[in-house]
């Protein structure tokens, strides 16, 4: 007699079951568990795990960020600058460089840093892309045990050890230069203080500057600080005229850029010598600027001359050693000082002078070989990464120790005429060798005087 009627209680129960079933299905879709077998899950490593691996020789921790972040700059949102204590560097930027013998150079870097396929490799970055790019590169070379880590997590914890180079601020990344152009005040710069950007190169504006430079920069011809035909550092009186003509005062902040790194460092050291308090160099030069995606300009900018530098010149005389000081102080006191020869081995043993305008060959007796480039007087491969940024200075120290160079002594750097050695000096001071100096006249200045002793041949 109840056929044709529906039980209301049963309908309600069926409706509730349907709702619960749909809700459960939707919930499953929104909270899918992470696939523990995915590549991302297998390669990610936690901070606790990384701590446990730091002292394990079968693991290598690698900083894949740009060189400046490794040195000490706080980039990409990290709370502390520098690198994880014990880490080596292998920047993702190096993979994008177009250079002769690129793969051989990168293979040598991997070997030097102990990044080998038989070890577990932790690659870290702060932007989420650098480590992945290096990981793909290593996997393409047959590396299997490759892990990734976000270094921002490490920098948040003050108890976790980080290291940086004492004076990392002396060489700056392109992003910091760009921030300054945009009116910002990056770390290590003084609020409200105008920064002058200088493009240094040999020759007139038309020879390089006019083809493209960092926006807002003005040009300095290196002939102004080392006049031809000798190309030795100008006298103090001449340098005073130069800095006044270019509008410099002792209180300036200056960043020197160049298409040729050596020119930038040569000018920077000269400006520091005269007494400008804050002089820095764009790490990697104009190449680093364009590699970072920034545009160059061709507009010519002219500095406004001044009549008062604000202090006697030179304001930093200990930065430059004269020939007489090399003789009576550096070489005469080897227990305290070392004259470091930053020329090629062929120059040092007298096979070549290294210069088309100078024919005298050999070395200064008592000097110590300190490496330079691998080819000629225009190269510094032993001190640069493949992208022309400063090499990890701990690796340079290792080379010097092989030659018996004691970092506890005062180091005076020399080359042929000051260009290469100016760059090496700056890197040494970035590292923290604050008592180092430049023997600016170098081999050319020394050998021009026939009364000065000379050695040739193998040591």
Short mmCIF file of C-alpha atoms in Angstrom, two decimals:
data_model
loop_
_atom_site.label_atom_id
_atom_site.label_comp_id
_atom_site.label_asym_id
_atom_site.label_seq_id
_atom_site.Cartn_x
_atom_site.Cartn_y
_atom_site.Cartn_z
CA UNK A 1 0.00 0.00 0.00
CA UNK A 2 3.11 2.24 0.27
CA UNK A 3 4.30 1.47 -3.31
CA UNK A 4 4.75 4.74 -5.29
CA UNK A 5 5.74 6.78 -2.22
CA UNK A 6 9.40 7.61 -1.28
CA UNK A 7 10.88 7.31 2.21
CA UNK A 8 11.95 10.88 3.22
CA UNK A 9 14.52 9.59 5.76
CA UNK A 10 16.21 7.48 3.09
CA UNK A 11 16.37 10.43 0.68
CA UNK A 12 18.04 12.63 3.29
CA UNK A 13 20.65 9.94 4.01
CA UNK A 14 21.43 9.51 0.32
CA UNK A 15 21.80 13.29 -0.12
CA UNK A 16 24.21 13.52 2.81
CA UNK A 17 26.35 10.67 1.44
CA UNK A 18 26.51 12.37 -1.96
CA UNK A 19 27.62 15.69 -0.45
CA UNK A 20 30.32 14.01 1.66
CA UNK A 21 31.58 12.07 -1.35
CA UNK A 22 31.87 15.20 -3.53
CA UNK A 23 33.56 17.14 -0.73
CA UNK A 24 36.09 14.38 -0.21
CA UNK A 25 36.89 14.27 -3.92
CA UNK A 26 37.41 18.04 -4.09
CA UNK A 27 39.54 17.96 -0.97
CA UNK A 28 41.76 15.30 -2.55
CA UNK A 29 42.24 17.48 -5.63
CA UNK A 30 43.26 20.52 -3.57
CA UNK A 31 45.67 18.73 -1.24
CA UNK A 32 47.45 16.19 -3.41
CA UNK A 33 50.47 14.80 -1.55
CA UNK A 34 53.95 15.65 -2.96
CA UNK A 35 55.27 12.85 -5.11
CA UNK A 36 58.27 11.71 -3.14
CA UNK A 37 59.75 10.20 -6.27
CA UNK A 38 59.72 13.47 -8.24
CA UNK A 39 63.06 15.00 -9.30
CA UNK A 40 62.34 18.11 -7.22
CA UNK A 41 61.76 16.14 -4.03
CA UNK A 42 64.82 13.96 -4.59
CA UNK A 43 67.21 16.87 -5.19
CA UNK A 44 66.01 19.39 -2.58
CA UNK A 45 67.98 19.40 0.67
CA UNK A 46 67.01 20.88 4.03
CA UNK A 47 69.05 23.23 6.19
CA UNK A 48 69.49 20.52 8.82
CA UNK A 49 70.71 18.06 6.21
CA UNK A 50 73.13 20.63 4.79
CA UNK A 51 74.57 21.32 8.24
CA UNK A 52 75.27 17.64 8.65
CA UNK A 53 77.13 17.47 5.33
CA UNK A 54 79.43 20.49 5.71
CA UNK A 55 82.29 18.51 7.26
CA UNK A 56 81.78 15.41 5.13
CA UNK A 57 84.53 15.12 2.50
CA UNK A 58 82.20 13.21 0.20
CA UNK A 59 80.02 16.32 -0.14
CA UNK A 60 80.81 19.64 -1.87
CA UNK A 61 78.74 22.79 -1.26
CA UNK A 62 78.68 25.13 -4.26
CA UNK A 63 77.54 28.76 -4.52
CA UNK A 64 76.02 29.21 -8.00
CA UNK A 65 75.18 32.92 -7.66
CA UNK A 66 77.10 35.77 -9.26
CA UNK A 67 80.61 36.33 -7.95
CA UNK A 68 79.63 39.50 -6.04
CA UNK A 69 77.16 37.60 -3.84
CA UNK A 70 79.87 35.10 -2.95
CA UNK A 71 82.21 37.99 -2.08
CA UNK A 72 79.79 39.56 0.37
CA UNK A 73 77.05 41.64 -1.30
CA UNK A 74 73.49 41.04 -0.10
CA UNK A 75 71.71 40.26 -3.36
CA UNK A 76 68.37 38.61 -4.25
CA UNK A 77 66.80 39.15 -0.84
CA UNK A 78 69.31 37.40 1.42
CA UNK A 79 69.53 38.68 4.99
CA UNK A 80 73.29 38.20 5.27
CA UNK A 81 75.87 38.69 2.54
CA UNK A 82 78.67 36.31 1.64
CA UNK A 83 78.77 32.55 1.25
CA UNK A 84 78.21 29.50 3.41
CA UNK A 85 81.42 28.78 5.29
CA UNK A 86 83.40 26.18 3.38
CA UNK A 87 81.50 26.59 0.11
CA UNK A 88 83.22 26.91 -3.25
CA UNK A 89 81.86 28.91 -6.18
CA UNK A 90 80.72 27.98 -9.66
CA UNK A 91 78.46 30.70 -11.01
CA UNK A 92 75.59 30.01 -13.40
CA UNK A 93 76.74 33.18 -15.18
CA UNK A 94 79.85 31.38 -16.37
CA UNK A 95 77.72 29.03 -18.45
CA UNK A 96 76.45 31.96 -20.53
CA UNK A 97 79.85 33.39 -21.42
CA UNK A 98 81.09 33.15 -24.99
CA UNK A 99 84.83 32.52 -24.81
CA UNK A 100 87.59 30.56 -26.49
CA UNK A 101 88.26 27.19 -24.84
CA UNK A 102 85.18 27.67 -22.69
CA UNK A 103 84.65 24.01 -21.82
CA UNK A 104 88.30 23.52 -20.97
CA UNK A 105 88.21 26.57 -18.70
CA UNK A 106 85.05 25.36 -16.95
CA UNK A 107 86.46 21.84 -16.56
CA UNK A 108 89.57 23.31 -14.95
CA UNK A 109 87.38 25.33 -12.59
CA UNK A 110 85.44 22.21 -11.58
CA UNK A 111 88.66 20.34 -10.91
CA UNK A 112 90.22 23.20 -8.92
CA UNK A 113 87.17 23.50 -6.71
CA UNK A 114 86.84 19.75 -6.11
CA UNK A 115 83.47 19.50 -7.86
CA UNK A 116 83.79 15.94 -9.14
CA UNK A 117 81.24 13.36 -10.27
CA UNK A 118 82.17 10.92 -7.49
CA UNK A 119 80.96 13.36 -4.82
CA UNK A 120 77.58 14.59 -3.62
CA UNK A 121 77.10 18.14 -4.89
CA UNK A 122 74.88 20.71 -3.13
CA UNK A 123 74.17 23.70 -5.38
CA UNK A 124 72.65 26.74 -3.74
CA UNK A 125 71.25 30.04 -4.95
CA UNK A 126 68.81 32.73 -3.85
CA UNK A 127 66.81 33.32 -7.03
CA UNK A 128 65.56 29.79 -7.72
CA UNK A 129 67.22 29.53 -11.14
CA UNK A 130 71.02 29.61 -10.80
CA UNK A 131 71.28 26.27 -9.02
CA UNK A 132 68.95 24.59 -11.52
CA UNK A 133 71.04 25.84 -14.46
CA UNK A 134 74.26 24.51 -12.97
CA UNK A 135 72.52 21.26 -12.02
CA UNK A 136 71.45 20.71 -15.63
CA UNK A 137 74.98 21.47 -16.79
CA UNK A 138 76.51 18.95 -14.38
CA UNK A 139 73.93 16.28 -15.18
CA UNK A 140 74.81 16.74 -18.84
CA UNK A 141 78.39 15.90 -17.91
CA UNK A 142 77.34 12.71 -16.14
CA UNK A 143 76.99 13.95 -12.58
CA UNK A 144 74.30 12.01 -10.71
CA UNK A 145 74.29 13.05 -7.04
CA UNK A 146 73.28 16.69 -7.40
CA UNK A 147 71.14 18.51 -4.82
CA UNK A 148 69.77 22.06 -4.58
CA UNK A 149 69.25 24.47 -1.68
CA UNK A 150 67.79 27.95 -1.10
CA UNK A 151 70.50 29.95 0.69
CA UNK A 152 67.95 32.51 1.92
CA UNK A 153 66.99 29.95 4.57
CA UNK A 154 70.59 29.77 5.76
CA UNK A 155 71.04 33.55 5.92
CA UNK A 156 68.02 33.92 8.21
CA UNK A 157 69.73 32.00 11.00
CA UNK A 158 72.52 34.07 12.59
CA UNK A 159 73.97 30.95 14.22
CA UNK A 160 74.84 29.37 10.86
CA UNK A 161 78.37 30.23 9.66
CA UNK A 162 78.89 32.52 6.67
CA UNK A 163 82.02 34.13 5.29
CA UNK A 164 82.77 37.15 3.13
CA UNK A 165 85.85 39.01 1.96
CA UNK A 166 86.72 41.83 4.34
CA UNK A 167 86.57 44.66 1.79
CA UNK A 168 84.08 43.19 -0.68
CA UNK A 169 82.62 46.68 -1.16
CA UNK A 170 85.68 47.74 -3.22
CA UNK A 171 84.34 45.91 -6.28
CA UNK A 172 80.65 46.30 -7.02
CA UNK A 173 78.06 44.32 -8.99
CA UNK A 174 76.21 45.77 -11.97
CA UNK A 175 72.92 45.73 -10.05
CA UNK A 176 74.37 48.05 -7.41
CA UNK A 177 75.59 50.47 -10.07
CA UNK A 178 72.13 50.39 -11.61
CA UNK A 179 70.54 51.11 -8.22
CA UNK A 180 72.78 54.15 -7.85
CA UNK A 181 71.77 55.41 -11.30
CA UNK A 182 68.14 54.97 -10.21
CA UNK A 183 68.76 57.19 -7.18
CA UNK A 184 68.88 54.44 -4.55
CA UNK A 185 71.47 54.05 -1.80
CA UNK A 186 72.78 50.47 -1.79
CA UNK A 187 74.53 48.89 1.19
CA UNK A 188 78.00 50.28 2.03
CA UNK A 189 77.21 53.61 0.33
CA UNK A 190 76.50 56.82 2.24
CA UNK A 191 72.96 58.15 2.19
CA UNK A 192 72.62 61.36 0.18
CA UNK A 193 76.14 61.25 -1.22
CA UNK A 194 76.41 61.57 -5.00
CA UNK A 195 78.43 58.85 -6.71
CA UNK A 196 80.50 59.68 -9.77
CA UNK A 197 80.72 56.95 -12.41
CA UNK A 198 83.85 56.99 -14.55
CA UNK A 199 84.69 55.07 -17.72
CA UNK A 200 88.44 54.50 -18.04
CA UNK A 201 90.21 53.51 -21.24
CA UNK A 202 93.33 54.21 -23.21
CA UNK A 203 92.69 56.80 -25.91
CA UNK A 204 90.10 59.41 -26.66
CA UNK A 205 86.33 59.06 -26.30
CA UNK A 206 85.92 58.01 -29.92
CA UNK A 207 88.13 54.97 -29.33
CA UNK A 208 85.72 53.21 -26.99
CA UNK A 209 83.55 55.39 -24.78
CA UNK A 210 81.57 56.70 -27.76
CA UNK A 211 80.58 53.14 -28.72
CA UNK A 212 78.70 52.59 -25.49
CA UNK A 213 79.21 53.07 -21.74
CA UNK A 214 77.39 52.86 -18.43
CA UNK A 215 74.74 55.62 -18.45
CA UNK A 216 75.85 58.84 -16.82
CA UNK A 217 79.54 57.98 -16.78
CA UNK A 218 82.25 60.32 -18.03
CA UNK A 219 85.48 59.28 -19.72
CA UNK A 220 89.06 59.30 -18.42
CA UNK A 221 91.93 58.70 -20.83
CA UNK A 222 94.59 56.62 -19.03
CA UNK A 223 97.25 58.74 -20.75
CA UNK A 224 96.24 61.51 -18.34
CA UNK A 225 97.46 59.56 -15.31
CA UNK A 226 100.46 57.94 -17.06
CA UNK A 227 101.59 60.25 -19.87
CA UNK A 228 103.37 58.85 -22.96
CA UNK A 229 105.92 57.93 -24.16
CA UNK A 230 107.10 56.35 -20.88
CA UNK A 231 103.60 55.53 -19.56
CA UNK A 232 104.79 55.69 -15.97
CA UNK A 233 102.47 57.06 -13.27
CA UNK A 234 102.43 60.86 -13.47
CA UNK A 235 104.07 63.01 -10.81
CA UNK A 236 102.06 64.20 -7.83
CA UNK A 237 101.90 67.68 -9.34
CA UNK A 238 100.60 66.31 -12.63
CA UNK A 239 98.07 64.09 -10.87
CA UNK A 240 96.74 67.06 -8.93
CA UNK A 241 96.02 68.88 -12.19
CA UNK A 242 94.29 65.76 -13.55
CA UNK A 243 91.93 65.28 -10.60
CA UNK A 244 91.02 68.96 -10.51
CA UNK A 245 90.34 68.96 -14.24
CA UNK A 246 88.02 65.97 -13.82
CA UNK A 247 86.26 67.59 -10.89
CA UNK A 248 87.33 65.16 -8.16
CA UNK A 249 87.55 66.00 -4.46
CA UNK A 250 88.72 63.88 -1.56
CA UNK A 251 85.14 63.36 -0.33
CA UNK A 252 83.86 61.86 -3.56
CA UNK A 253 82.50 58.37 -4.03
CA UNK A 254 83.67 57.02 -7.38
CA UNK A 255 82.94 53.86 -9.36
CA UNK A 256 85.32 53.14 -12.23
CA UNK A 257 84.11 51.05 -15.15
CA UNK A 258 85.81 49.95 -18.34
CA UNK A 259 85.59 47.60 -21.26
CA UNK A 260 89.17 46.69 -20.30
CA UNK A 261 89.36 45.68 -16.66
CA UNK A 262 93.00 46.64 -16.23
CA UNK A 263 92.35 50.24 -17.27
CA UNK A 264 89.66 50.56 -14.60
CA UNK A 265 91.91 49.23 -11.85
CA UNK A 266 94.86 51.34 -12.98
CA UNK A 267 92.77 54.51 -12.75
CA UNK A 268 91.10 53.44 -9.51
CA UNK A 269 94.42 52.89 -7.74
CA UNK A 270 95.68 56.29 -8.97
CA UNK A 271 92.55 57.99 -7.61
CA UNK A 272 92.94 56.25 -4.27
CA UNK A 273 96.59 57.27 -4.16
CA UNK A 274 95.82 60.98 -4.62
CA UNK A 275 93.42 60.73 -1.70
CA UNK A 276 89.85 60.15 -2.86
CA UNK A 277 88.33 58.33 0.08
CA UNK A 278 85.86 56.01 -1.65
CA UNK A 279 86.93 54.51 -4.99
CA UNK A 280 85.44 51.27 -6.30
CA UNK A 281 85.44 49.26 -9.54
CA UNK A 282 82.59 47.58 -11.42
CA UNK A 283 83.42 43.88 -11.01
CA UNK A 284 83.62 42.33 -14.47
CA UNK A 285 83.59 45.70 -16.23
CA UNK A 286 81.27 46.70 -19.04
CA UNK A 287 80.78 43.02 -19.88
CA UNK A 288 79.17 42.45 -16.48
CA UNK A 289 76.88 45.43 -17.09
CA UNK A 290 75.56 44.13 -20.40
CA UNK A 291 75.43 40.51 -19.18
CA UNK A 292 73.09 41.68 -16.41
CA UNK A 293 70.73 42.98 -19.10
CA UNK A 294 71.40 46.70 -18.70
CA UNK A 295 71.62 49.08 -21.64
CA UNK A 296 74.62 51.22 -22.55
CA UNK A 297 74.39 54.79 -23.81
CA UNK A 298 76.47 56.77 -26.29
CA UNK A 299 75.80 60.26 -24.91
CA UNK A 300 78.98 62.08 -23.91
CA UNK A 301 79.12 63.44 -20.36
CA UNK A 302 81.68 66.00 -19.26
CA UNK A 303 82.87 66.51 -15.68
CA UNK A 304 82.88 69.96 -14.12
CA UNK A 305 86.41 71.02 -13.07
CA UNK A 306 87.09 72.17 -9.51
CA UNK A 307 89.79 74.37 -8.00
CA UNK A 308 90.19 72.67 -4.63
CA UNK A 309 90.70 68.97 -3.99
CA UNK A 310 90.14 69.47 -0.27
CA UNK A 311 93.40 68.01 1.00
CA UNK A 312 97.11 67.72 0.14
CA UNK A 313 98.03 65.30 -2.65
CA UNK A 314 98.88 62.47 -2.32
CA UNK A 315 96.49 61.66 0.49
CA UNK A 316 97.37 57.96 0.47
CA UNK A 317 101.13 57.87 -0.28
CA UNK A 318 101.72 54.39 1.16
CA UNK A 319 99.63 52.87 -1.63
CA UNK A 320 102.40 53.47 -4.20
CA UNK A 321 106.03 52.35 -3.78
CA UNK A 322 108.79 54.20 -5.62
CA UNK A 323 111.92 52.53 -7.02
CA UNK A 324 113.90 53.88 -4.08
CA UNK A 325 111.39 52.45 -1.60
CA UNK A 326 111.55 49.08 -3.35
CA UNK A 327 115.33 49.09 -2.97
CA UNK A 328 115.66 50.40 0.57
CA UNK A 329 112.52 49.02 2.21
CA UNK A 330 110.88 46.16 0.30
CA UNK A 331 113.90 44.24 -0.98
CA UNK A 332 116.13 45.28 1.91
CA UNK A 333 113.75 43.75 4.50
CA UNK A 334 112.62 40.35 3.13
CA UNK A 335 111.67 39.19 6.61
CA UNK A 336 108.92 41.83 6.58
CA UNK A 337 108.21 42.55 2.89
CA UNK A 338 107.77 40.69 -0.40
CA UNK A 339 107.95 42.10 -3.92
CA UNK A 340 105.39 40.06 -5.89
CA UNK A 341 106.00 39.81 -9.64
CA UNK A 342 102.66 39.64 -11.50
CA UNK A 343 103.97 39.00 -14.99
CA UNK A 344 103.94 35.88 -17.15
CA UNK A 345 106.57 33.23 -16.50
CA UNK A 346 108.10 33.98 -19.91
CA UNK A 347 108.57 37.61 -18.92
CA UNK A 348 110.05 36.67 -15.57
CA UNK A 349 112.72 34.34 -16.93
CA UNK A 350 113.65 36.75 -19.71
CA UNK A 351 112.24 35.07 -22.80
CA UNK A 352 110.23 38.20 -23.63
CA UNK A 353 109.91 41.75 -22.31
CA UNK A 354 106.14 41.59 -22.68
CA UNK A 355 105.94 45.02 -24.34
CA UNK A 356 106.36 46.24 -27.91
CA UNK A 357 107.88 49.51 -26.73
CA UNK A 358 110.35 48.03 -24.24
CA UNK A 359 113.09 45.54 -25.13
CA UNK A 360 114.84 44.86 -21.79
CA UNK A 361 114.15 41.40 -20.37
CA UNK A 362 114.46 39.68 -17.02
CA UNK A 363 113.36 40.12 -13.40
CA UNK A 364 114.23 42.06 -10.28
CA UNK A 365 116.49 40.00 -7.98
CA UNK A 366 114.66 39.19 -4.75
CA UNK A 367 111.19 39.39 -6.24
CA UNK A 368 108.87 36.36 -6.06
CA UNK A 369 106.74 34.98 -8.89
CA UNK A 370 103.10 35.78 -8.14
CA UNK A 371 101.32 34.69 -11.34
CA UNK A 372 99.48 36.76 -13.92
CA UNK A 373 97.99 35.51 -17.19
CA UNK A 374 98.73 32.50 -19.33
CA UNK A 375 99.41 34.19 -22.65
CA UNK A 376 100.74 37.75 -22.68
CA UNK A 377 100.98 41.06 -20.83
CA UNK A 378 97.31 41.78 -21.52
CA UNK A 379 95.93 38.77 -19.67
CA UNK A 380 95.20 37.88 -16.05
CA UNK A 381 93.55 34.46 -16.25
CA UNK A 382 95.03 33.37 -12.92
CA UNK A 383 93.10 36.13 -11.15
CA UNK A 384 89.79 36.15 -13.02
CA UNK A 385 86.82 33.92 -13.61
CA UNK A 386 85.74 33.20 -17.17
CA UNK A 387 83.35 36.20 -17.01
CA UNK A 388 86.24 38.51 -15.97
CA UNK A 389 85.06 38.90 -12.38
CA UNK A 390 87.47 38.45 -9.48
CA UNK A 391 88.43 34.84 -8.90
CA UNK A 392 87.74 33.27 -5.50
CA UNK A 393 90.74 34.72 -3.68
CA UNK A 394 91.24 31.62 -1.56
CA UNK A 395 92.37 29.92 -4.77
CA UNK A 396 94.83 32.74 -5.47
CA UNK A 397 96.20 32.35 -1.94
CA UNK A 398 96.76 28.66 -2.65
CA UNK A 399 98.84 29.56 -5.73
CA UNK A 400 100.88 32.05 -3.75
CA UNK A 401 101.59 29.59 -0.97
CA UNK A 402 103.12 27.25 -3.55
CA UNK A 403 105.57 30.06 -4.36
CA UNK A 404 106.33 30.71 -0.70
CA UNK A 405 104.47 34.03 -0.51
CA UNK A 406 103.66 34.75 3.14
CA UNK A 407 100.45 36.75 3.60
CA UNK A 408 101.66 37.91 7.01
CA UNK A 409 104.24 40.09 5.25
CA UNK A 410 103.59 43.41 3.52
CA UNK A 411 103.16 42.67 -0.19
CA UNK A 412 104.21 45.07 -2.92
CA UNK A 413 102.79 44.09 -6.30
CA UNK A 414 104.49 44.84 -9.62
CA UNK A 415 104.20 43.98 -13.29
CA UNK A 416 105.59 45.72 -16.36
CA UNK A 417 104.12 49.18 -15.85
CA UNK A 418 101.35 48.91 -13.25
CA UNK A 419 98.20 47.79 -15.05
CA UNK A 420 98.10 44.12 -14.12
CA UNK A 421 99.50 44.71 -10.66
CA UNK A 422 96.90 47.41 -9.93
CA UNK A 423 94.15 44.85 -10.48
CA UNK A 424 95.92 42.22 -8.37
CA UNK A 425 96.52 44.78 -5.59
CA UNK A 426 92.83 45.67 -5.51
CA UNK A 427 91.81 42.01 -5.30
CA UNK A 428 94.31 41.49 -2.47
CA UNK A 429 92.79 44.38 -0.57
CA UNK A 430 89.26 43.11 -1.25
CA UNK A 431 90.43 39.90 0.43
CA UNK A 432 91.73 41.88 3.41
CA UNK A 433 95.46 42.35 2.76
CA UNK A 434 95.24 45.99 3.77
CA UNK A 435 98.99 46.64 4.08
CA UNK A 436 99.67 45.77 0.44
CA UNK A 437 100.89 48.32 -2.11
CA UNK A 438 101.77 48.86 -5.77
CA UNK A 439 105.27 49.25 -7.16
CA UNK A 440 103.83 51.25 -10.01
CA UNK A 441 106.88 51.71 -12.28
CA UNK A 442 107.37 47.96 -12.36
CA UNK A 443 109.88 46.12 -14.53
CA UNK A 444 110.02 48.88 -17.14
CA UNK A 445 110.91 51.56 -14.62
CA UNK A 446 113.48 49.30 -12.97
CA UNK A 447 115.21 48.09 -16.13
CA UNK A 448 115.39 51.55 -17.68
CA UNK A 449 118.18 52.26 -15.21
CA UNK A 450 121.23 50.19 -16.27
CA UNK A 451 122.67 50.40 -12.76
CA UNK A 452 119.83 48.31 -11.32
CA UNK A 453 120.60 44.56 -11.02
CA UNK A 454 118.76 42.10 -13.27
CA UNK A 455 118.35 38.31 -13.35
CA UNK A 456 117.30 36.02 -16.22
CA UNK A 457 116.78 32.29 -16.69
CA UNK A 458 114.97 29.60 -14.72
CA UNK A 459 114.89 29.85 -10.95
#
